Every structure is written in structure tokens, then in C-alpha cells.
Amino acid sequence: MKRRIVNILNLLLLAILFASCKQVVLRVDSIPGNTPKGQAIYVAGNFNNWDPGDQRYQLQLNKDSSYTIKLPPGFGSVEYKFTRGDWTTVEKDICGYEIGNRSTLLGESDTVSNSILSWGDLDPENCPRLTLVVDSLPANTPKDSKISVAGNFNSWNPDESTSFEKDSSTGKYLITIPRPPNFNELEFKITRGDLSTSESDEFGNALPSRTAKFGTKDTLKVNVDGWIDRPDKKGSDRVVLIIKSLPKNTPAGDDFYLISSLNDWTPGDKNYIFQKNRQGEYFFPMPRKKRILEYKITRGYWPTVEVDRFGNDIANRETDLMEFDTVYLSIQGWKDIPETRDYEVTVVLENLPETTPPNEDFYIAGNFNGWNPKRNRNKFEKDDRGRLLVNLRRDNYTLEFKITRGSWESIEVDQYGSDIPNRFYYYKDIDTIHIDVANWKDRPRFDTDKVTLVINKLPDNTPRLDALYLAPDFNGWNPEDKSQIFLTLPDGRPYIDIKKRGNSTSYKITRGGWGRVEVDEWGNEIPDRVINFGFADTVYIEVQKWRDFGGNY
């Protein structure tokens, strides 16, 4: 009987041991999107002396895009990490930082699922935060300055929560910015507390906003060259020439030279070569002297001297060295490069309202595309400098357009939310058009129950005793509704409060009848004025002329 009990216990023990020795499958369900295509994935652990490229432990790629491998049978727990063949490619956390060893208990489960968030040799793709590090500050930065960041994530209003902390060991300034919901790109400037003390270039000139994409890096290092409110005192003794734009056909890698009476008009003088600053601009500093400098720019010899956009010689440039600190130059063409007529006009979106949704597409609608608000060939695209631009053919003499986000409901409007006239240009006068969008019609800034309409200017011949009427859509366009008479501000300007009815109100101004309605400065009928609610509490307009005083019928 005792022998039978012992045998049963031995069988139970063997069963437990057998169960504990069952092989475990490690499964990788997802890998970073920037994982090089076709690269093998390995597992390294205490079961193979932590060999990061052990061919025996290469994971198998399955049809469902997962990776699996069976661990050898054994007892207890195992520790492991995934690599792509060596320790420089070991897996990291979502922001690219080191992670602890993974572990599992053999026999506890058949399959252990894993997700790899980033690799040691590649930038993380989905990091939910970004750390800014200021590597250097200008020498004239006041002691104990509070270094802060202003950007699109905090309405460009730096406060205590966006101040950098100084690392006592390195002396560098650091701040970590969590990724706001639905935010893909960070726009920012370094400041000393507000935008009036924001960073500048080395010459004290204001800089465009810096940009960084969330998810592509966990840390971004920046250098501050100057402050706009504290120009370098050395700048008072020098003048800086900066080349702001170059012809598109400028050969890559060419140097640019200043030629003038300062160097006997020598076209390739190495002492007068332009240098490149951190913003990618070419600059040349010179001592300030009491003289008018005459000069031109070349690429090293006279046949490469600058010319106008049509290839014609230009007069010498002239700059009073006592009048300017910084002179910006735009070079239109080079003499040695044959003229290539530019059949396109480039439209550049410079500034967009803060209410612009992230990841939006922008379109140009005009007389060149039948006023189609969403034609793909007229969609703005980013160039290698991150600018949004679109090229238009010079098909007509005139160019009329507006900017949209793909529909007439999302068209641009002015600072008050009112519809704007078509933008109008002559093709022959321009190569590039720079556009600022004030607001979008479908993106009001705030909720409001009324708008005050103020008339800033009336025609000189407006009868002094005539009442002014609002003729709006909400009263059937009645031009002499006594409930819609303008009142007078203390300074004499007419005003009226318009209550919110829907999202917008269309209207015109009259003196009590359609025969006495406002017209444009040439006496022609004007389009209906429109107020879109939610952009301003006060809207200011000007009346140019009355129909009964010089208007056309």
C-alpha cells in the first residue's frame, strides 16, 4: 500500500515537472513603423547568454505580420529583450529611452504577447512628449533670466508652466512639453518671459518660429544667437548684408562674393565671400563707415554677376552704411545662366490663424480653375523648407483668388470674420505672392450673442440729419426698418448692435430706401456685406458713396 502511494506521488511530481517544462511562445504583435523592411528580429535573454544576434533565436515572420519564436523548455522565469541583431538596435520605450528586461514565468502561459515601441538606432515615432534643450545663450543674456518657451501649444503666452529648468551639472536649460491632443507639429520661440524678449538672429533680427514634429524625436537641441530687445552692441559698429533669396537655377554649392570699390571690384576676392548662418542665409558683415557703398554680387567672376529677372544688367546697388544695420538682398538672376522665362507664379501661405485645425489641406480657388474650392492640382504643398506653396500658370493678365480648406464654408475671412473681396493681382508684376490668412469662416474664435457694427467713415456729402438704417437678411431686407436705425457714439460715429441669428448675417447700409443705398467708390452696387459671428465683438466698416449722390442705376 505504501509503495502504491509513493508511485502515485512520483507520477504527480512528474506531471508537474512536465507541465513546467512546456515551451513558451514569444509573440511580437507590433513593431515601429520605421523598422527597416526585411530586417530580422531577434530575442536575447538569460537562456542564450544575452547574445543579441543569435541565429537560433531569430523570430519567424507570420502571414498576419506578427513575429513568433519558441523558447527552450525549462523551469522558473526568463528575462529577455528584442533586437535587430546587435545592442545598438535594442528595443526602447515609446520615446527612445532604455527599458528594463522583459520577463515571463515558464509554464505560466502558452503564448506571451509583446509590442516593440521603438529601436535604439532609430528616432521614436510616437513619443507623446518633446524635450527642448537650450545648448547656448547669447553672452549678453541678463543674469537670472527666466528662459521660457512660447508656441502654438500655449497660445504664444509663456508662463511658469513653460519655463525651462537649468541643469546644475551642465548649465543647460531643459523643458519637456507633453503632446497636446491632436497636435502633430510644435511651433515655438525661446523667450525671456514674453514675445517682446524673444530670440533673434546674431544681428538682432526677429526670427521665424521654430518647428518640430511630435513623435519623430524625444529631444531637440537649440542654440539662441541673440535677443530682439538686446541687440549686440558690436552691431552698432557694423553693417550686415544678408541674401534673402536666390534664383531657382543657382548652382548648388556655389559661393557668393561682394564686389565693390572696397576691393577694387575684384569678382572672386576670398576676403569678401558670404558666409552661411544657422538659418541657412548668406551674410557678409562689414565695418560701419561714413560712405555710400556701391556694390554687386557675383559667384566668383564677372560672367556670373547678378542681373535682373530678364537677364539684363543692373545698376550698382547702393547702401548708406551709416543708415542701416542690416540690408536684405534679393538676387533675381545670374548673367551666365541663360534666361528661362518663368511661366508660373508662386503663392506662399505665410501665416495661418491659431484656429486652423491640424493636418488640414489648403486650396486656392480663383478665375484660373472655375473657382473650384477643392481642386487637387491647386492644393498647397510643403517644400523642403516647410513652406506651404502652390504654383499657378500665367494664363491670363489678371489673377483673382481666395484661400479655402476645401469648401466655400471653410473659406478665409478677415479679422472681424467678414467676407473679404477677391485677392487681385496682375501676373506681369509678380513672381511670388505671400499670403496671410486672418480667420476661417467655419472656425469662430469665441461664442457671442451680438456684434456691434460701427461706421468709421461716411461720404462727405451725407446729409447731416438723415437717419442711417441697417438693411439685413433677417428682416426681409427692409431698407427703412425703424427698429434698425443706427445710434451715435460720443465721438459721433454711427453704431448698431446686431443680435446673433444663426452663424452669419448679410446686410447693407441705407439712408431709408434702396434708392439711397451705399455703393462703391465708382458708384457701382456692392456685394452684400456679411458678418460671421464669433470672430469679433465689434466690426468697423466704411461707406464709400450713396446711390442718390453719384451712384449708377
PDB file of C-alpha atoms in Angstrom, residues 372-527:
ATOM      1  CA  ASN A 372     -13.310  75.321 -57.601  1.00  0.00           C
ATOM      2  CA  PRO A 373     -12.630  75.341 -53.809  1.00  0.00           C
ATOM      3  CA  LYS A 374     -11.061  71.863 -53.763  1.00  0.00           C
ATOM      4  CA  ARG A 375      -9.130  71.044 -56.910  1.00  0.00           C
ATOM      5  CA  ASN A 376      -6.150  68.795 -56.157  1.00  0.00           C
ATOM      6  CA  ARG A 377      -3.910  70.471 -58.714  1.00  0.00           C
ATOM      7  CA  ASN A 378      -4.421  73.723 -56.779  1.00  0.00           C
ATOM      8  CA  LYS A 379      -3.645  72.285 -53.333  1.00  0.00           C
ATOM      9  CA  PHE A 380      -0.812  73.842 -51.321  1.00  0.00           C
ATOM     10  CA  GLU A 381       2.151  71.526 -50.733  1.00  0.00           C
ATOM     11  CA  LYS A 382       5.130  71.826 -48.389  1.00  0.00           C
ATOM     12  CA  ASP A 383       8.547  72.488 -49.914  1.00  0.00           C
ATOM     13  CA  ASP A 384      11.860  71.323 -48.416  1.00  0.00           C
ATOM     14  CA  ARG A 385      11.831  74.366 -46.099  1.00  0.00           C
ATOM     15  CA  GLY A 386       8.391  73.507 -44.735  1.00  0.00           C
ATOM     16  CA  ARG A 387       6.624  76.379 -46.545  1.00  0.00           C
ATOM     17  CA  LEU A 388       3.110  75.848 -47.925  1.00  0.00           C
ATOM     18  CA  LEU A 389       3.021  76.893 -51.565  1.00  0.00           C
ATOM     19  CA  VAL A 390       1.259  76.352 -54.887  1.00  0.00           C
ATOM     20  CA  ASN A 391       2.370  77.266 -58.426  1.00  0.00           C
ATOM     21  CA  LEU A 392      -0.064  78.814 -60.937  1.00  0.00           C
ATOM     22  CA  ARG A 393       0.414  79.174 -64.706  1.00  0.00           C
ATOM     23  CA  ARG A 394       0.410  82.659 -66.188  1.00  0.00           C
ATOM     24  CA  ASP A 395      -2.658  82.006 -68.354  1.00  0.00           C
ATOM     25  CA  ASN A 396      -4.288  85.458 -68.148  1.00  0.00           C
ATOM     26  CA  TYR A 397      -3.315  89.027 -67.419  1.00  0.00           C
ATOM     27  CA  THR A 398      -5.066  89.075 -64.068  1.00  0.00           C
ATOM     28  CA  LEU A 399      -5.180  86.710 -61.134  1.00  0.00           C
ATOM     29  CA  GLU A 400      -8.129  86.633 -58.704  1.00  0.00           C
ATOM     30  CA  PHE A 401      -8.425  84.108 -55.897  1.00  0.00           C
ATOM     31  CA  LYS A 402      -9.276  83.209 -52.331  1.00  0.00           C
ATOM     32  CA  ILE A 403      -7.869  80.585 -49.944  1.00  0.00           C
ATOM     33  CA  THR A 404     -10.017  77.682 -48.685  1.00  0.00           C
ATOM     34  CA  ARG A 405      -9.666  74.483 -46.718  1.00  0.00           C
ATOM     35  CA  GLY A 406     -11.635  72.573 -49.354  1.00  0.00           C
ATOM     36  CA  SER A 407     -15.095  74.178 -49.390  1.00  0.00           C
ATOM     37  CA  TRP A 408     -16.806  77.563 -49.515  1.00  0.00           C
ATOM     38  CA  GLU A 409     -17.893  77.029 -45.900  1.00  0.00           C
ATOM     39  CA  SER A 410     -14.223  76.950 -44.888  1.00  0.00           C
ATOM     40  CA  ILE A 411     -13.119  79.991 -46.895  1.00  0.00           C
ATOM     41  CA  GLU A 412     -10.851  82.696 -45.478  1.00  0.00           C
ATOM     42  CA  VAL A 413     -12.417  85.784 -43.872  1.00  0.00           C
ATOM     43  CA  ASP A 414     -10.971  88.978 -42.418  1.00  0.00           C
ATOM     44  CA  GLN A 415     -10.021  89.821 -38.829  1.00  0.00           C
ATOM     45  CA  TYR A 416     -13.673  90.568 -37.996  1.00  0.00           C
ATOM     46  CA  GLY A 417     -14.970  87.373 -39.602  1.00  0.00           C
ATOM     47  CA  SER A 418     -16.410  89.301 -42.546  1.00  0.00           C
ATOM     48  CA  ASP A 419     -16.160  88.091 -46.137  1.00  0.00           C
ATOM     49  CA  ILE A 420     -13.217  89.619 -47.996  1.00  0.00           C
ATOM     50  CA  PRO A 421     -13.039  90.772 -51.635  1.00  0.00           C
ATOM     51  CA  ASN A 422     -11.232  88.530 -54.081  1.00  0.00           C
ATOM     52  CA  ARG A 423      -7.462  88.878 -53.879  1.00  0.00           C
ATOM     53  CA  PHE A 424      -6.409  90.557 -57.150  1.00  0.00           C
ATOM     54  CA  TYR A 425      -3.005  90.732 -58.887  1.00  0.00           C
ATOM     55  CA  TYR A 426      -1.549  91.422 -62.332  1.00  0.00           C
ATOM     56  CA  TYR A 427       0.506  88.422 -63.466  1.00  0.00           C
ATOM     57  CA  LYS A 428       3.198  90.538 -65.106  1.00  0.00           C
ATOM     58  CA  ASP A 429       4.012  92.347 -61.871  1.00  0.00           C
ATOM     59  CA  ILE A 430       4.850  89.375 -59.662  1.00  0.00           C
ATOM     60  CA  ASP A 431       6.736  86.103 -59.312  1.00  0.00           C
ATOM     61  CA  THR A 432       5.765  85.256 -55.739  1.00  0.00           C
ATOM     62  CA  ILE A 433       2.731  86.216 -53.642  1.00  0.00           C
ATOM     63  CA  HIS A 434       2.896  85.939 -49.848  1.00  0.00           C
ATOM     64  CA  ILE A 435      -0.464  85.430 -48.136  1.00  0.00           C
ATOM     65  CA  ASP A 436      -1.589  85.802 -44.510  1.00  0.00           C
ATOM     66  CA  VAL A 437      -4.955  84.256 -43.598  1.00  0.00           C
ATOM     67  CA  ALA A 438      -6.686  86.101 -40.732  1.00  0.00           C
ATOM     68  CA  ASN A 439      -9.572  83.687 -39.994  1.00  0.00           C
ATOM     69  CA  TRP A 440     -11.594  80.788 -41.395  1.00  0.00           C
ATOM     70  CA  LYS A 441     -15.320  81.240 -41.902  1.00  0.00           C
ATOM     71  CA  ASP A 442     -16.179  77.946 -40.167  1.00  0.00           C
ATOM     72  CA  ARG A 443     -13.777  78.392 -37.218  1.00  0.00           C
ATOM     73  CA  PRO A 444     -15.124  81.181 -34.948  1.00  0.00           C
ATOM     74  CA  ARG A 445     -12.823  82.163 -32.125  1.00  0.00           C
ATOM     75  CA  PHE A 446     -15.440  82.544 -29.385  1.00  0.00           C
ATOM     76  CA  ASP A 447     -19.162  82.430 -28.651  1.00  0.00           C
ATOM     77  CA  THR A 448     -21.057  85.729 -28.763  1.00  0.00           C
ATOM     78  CA  ASP A 449     -24.695  86.763 -28.686  1.00  0.00           C
ATOM     79  CA  LYS A 450     -24.250  90.045 -30.554  1.00  0.00           C
ATOM     80  CA  VAL A 451     -21.879  92.185 -32.626  1.00  0.00           C
ATOM     81  CA  THR A 452     -21.607  95.963 -32.573  1.00  0.00           C
ATOM     82  CA  LEU A 453     -21.326  97.449 -36.064  1.00  0.00           C
ATOM     83  CA  VAL A 454     -19.530 100.832 -36.189  1.00  0.00           C
ATOM     84  CA  ILE A 455     -19.300 103.037 -39.296  1.00  0.00           C
ATOM     85  CA  ASN A 456     -15.852 104.638 -39.203  1.00  0.00           C
ATOM     86  CA  LYS A 457     -16.325 106.750 -42.343  1.00  0.00           C
ATOM     87  CA  LEU A 458     -19.245 108.229 -44.296  1.00  0.00           C
ATOM     88  CA  PRO A 459     -19.201 110.141 -47.611  1.00  0.00           C
ATOM     89  CA  ASP A 460     -18.605 113.857 -47.139  1.00  0.00           C
ATOM     90  CA  ASN A 461     -21.935 114.643 -48.801  1.00  0.00           C
ATOM     91  CA  THR A 462     -24.008 112.565 -46.365  1.00  0.00           C
ATOM     92  CA  PRO A 463     -26.926 114.784 -45.205  1.00  0.00           C
ATOM     93  CA  ARG A 464     -26.343 115.554 -41.551  1.00  0.00           C
ATOM     94  CA  LEU A 465     -29.932 114.940 -40.435  1.00  0.00           C
ATOM     95  CA  ASP A 466     -30.529 111.717 -42.395  1.00  0.00           C
ATOM     96  CA  ALA A 467     -31.025 108.565 -40.355  1.00  0.00           C
ATOM     97  CA  LEU A 468     -28.888 105.531 -41.232  1.00  0.00           C
ATOM     98  CA  TYR A 469     -30.554 102.126 -41.484  1.00  0.00           C
ATOM     99  CA  LEU A 470     -29.317  98.557 -41.373  1.00  0.00           C
ATOM    100  CA  ALA A 471     -30.995  96.541 -44.169  1.00  0.00           C
ATOM    101  CA  PRO A 472     -30.334  92.902 -43.137  1.00  0.00           C
ATOM    102  CA  ASP A 473     -31.459  89.486 -44.327  1.00  0.00           C
ATOM    103  CA  PHE A 474     -33.274  88.748 -41.049  1.00  0.00           C
ATOM    104  CA  ASN A 475     -35.978  91.403 -41.643  1.00  0.00           C
ATOM    105  CA  GLY A 476     -36.555  90.626 -45.297  1.00  0.00           C
ATOM    106  CA  TRP A 477     -34.005  93.236 -46.442  1.00  0.00           C
ATOM    107  CA  ASN A 478     -36.237  96.106 -45.337  1.00  0.00           C
ATOM    108  CA  PRO A 479     -34.196  99.264 -46.149  1.00  0.00           C
ATOM    109  CA  GLU A 480     -36.084 101.554 -43.723  1.00  0.00           C
ATOM    110  CA  ASP A 481     -36.916  99.387 -40.684  1.00  0.00           C
ATOM    111  CA  LYS A 482     -37.223 101.824 -37.771  1.00  0.00           C
ATOM    112  CA  SER A 483     -36.019  99.145 -35.350  1.00  0.00           C
ATOM    113  CA  GLN A 484     -32.723  99.041 -37.278  1.00  0.00           C
ATOM    114  CA  ILE A 485     -31.707 102.715 -37.076  1.00  0.00           C
ATOM    115  CA  PHE A 486     -28.095 103.468 -36.142  1.00  0.00           C
ATOM    116  CA  LEU A 487     -27.369 105.278 -32.880  1.00  0.00           C
ATOM    117  CA  THR A 488     -24.422 107.617 -32.288  1.00  0.00           C
ATOM    118  CA  LEU A 489     -21.282 107.095 -30.199  1.00  0.00           C
ATOM    119  CA  PRO A 490     -19.922 110.008 -28.121  1.00  0.00           C
ATOM    120  CA  ASP A 491     -17.342 110.682 -30.858  1.00  0.00           C
ATOM    121  CA  GLY A 492     -20.099 110.957 -33.480  1.00  0.00           C
ATOM    122  CA  ARG A 493     -19.644 107.609 -35.230  1.00  0.00           C
ATOM    123  CA  PRO A 494     -22.861 105.687 -36.045  1.00  0.00           C
ATOM    124  CA  TYR A 495     -23.286 102.267 -34.446  1.00  0.00           C
ATOM    125  CA  ILE A 496     -25.863  99.500 -34.064  1.00  0.00           C
ATOM    126  CA  ASP A 497     -25.981  96.217 -32.116  1.00  0.00           C
ATOM    127  CA  ILE A 498     -26.795  93.134 -34.215  1.00  0.00           C
ATOM    128  CA  LYS A 499     -28.123  90.150 -32.281  1.00  0.00           C
ATOM    129  CA  LYS A 500     -26.911  86.711 -33.277  1.00  0.00           C
ATOM    130  CA  ARG A 501     -29.317  84.839 -35.523  1.00  0.00           C
ATOM    131  CA  GLY A 502     -27.607  81.737 -36.839  1.00  0.00           C
ATOM    132  CA  ASN A 503     -23.927  81.807 -37.771  1.00  0.00           C
ATOM    133  CA  SER A 504     -23.967  84.884 -40.016  1.00  0.00           C
ATOM    134  CA  THR A 505     -25.945  87.955 -41.098  1.00  0.00           C
ATOM    135  CA  SER A 506     -25.902  89.646 -44.521  1.00  0.00           C
ATOM    136  CA  TYR A 507     -26.684  93.355 -44.780  1.00  0.00           C
ATOM    137  CA  LYS A 508     -26.221  96.730 -46.447  1.00  0.00           C
ATOM    138  CA  ILE A 509     -26.422 100.335 -45.188  1.00  0.00           C
ATOM    139  CA  THR A 510     -29.081 102.734 -46.445  1.00  0.00           C
ATOM    140  CA  ARG A 511     -30.426 106.201 -45.661  1.00  0.00           C
ATOM    141  CA  GLY A 512     -34.022 104.929 -45.825  1.00  0.00           C
ATOM    142  CA  GLY A 513     -34.682 103.179 -49.153  1.00  0.00           C
ATOM    143  CA  TRP A 514     -32.921 101.255 -51.923  1.00  0.00           C
ATOM    144  CA  GLY A 515     -32.573 104.445 -53.913  1.00  0.00           C
ATOM    145  CA  ARG A 516     -30.357 105.714 -51.111  1.00  0.00           C
ATOM    146  CA  VAL A 517     -28.299 102.568 -50.501  1.00  0.00           C
ATOM    147  CA  GLU A 518     -24.497 102.536 -50.209  1.00  0.00           C
ATOM    148  CA  VAL A 519     -22.420 101.881 -53.383  1.00  0.00           C
ATOM    149  CA  ASP A 520     -18.703 101.575 -54.060  1.00  0.00           C
ATOM    150  CA  GLU A 521     -16.350 104.483 -54.781  1.00  0.00           C
ATOM    151  CA  TRP A 522     -17.181 104.309 -58.516  1.00  0.00           C
ATOM    152  CA  GLY A 523     -20.917 104.350 -57.861  1.00  0.00           C
ATOM    153  CA  ASN A 524     -21.482 100.645 -58.584  1.00  0.00           C
ATOM    154  CA  GLU A 525     -23.555  98.264 -56.478  1.00  0.00           C
ATOM    155  CA  ILE A 526     -21.532  96.386 -53.845  1.00  0.00           C
ATOM    156  CA  PRO A 527     -21.914  92.735 -52.822  1.00  0.00           C
TER     157      PRO A 527
END
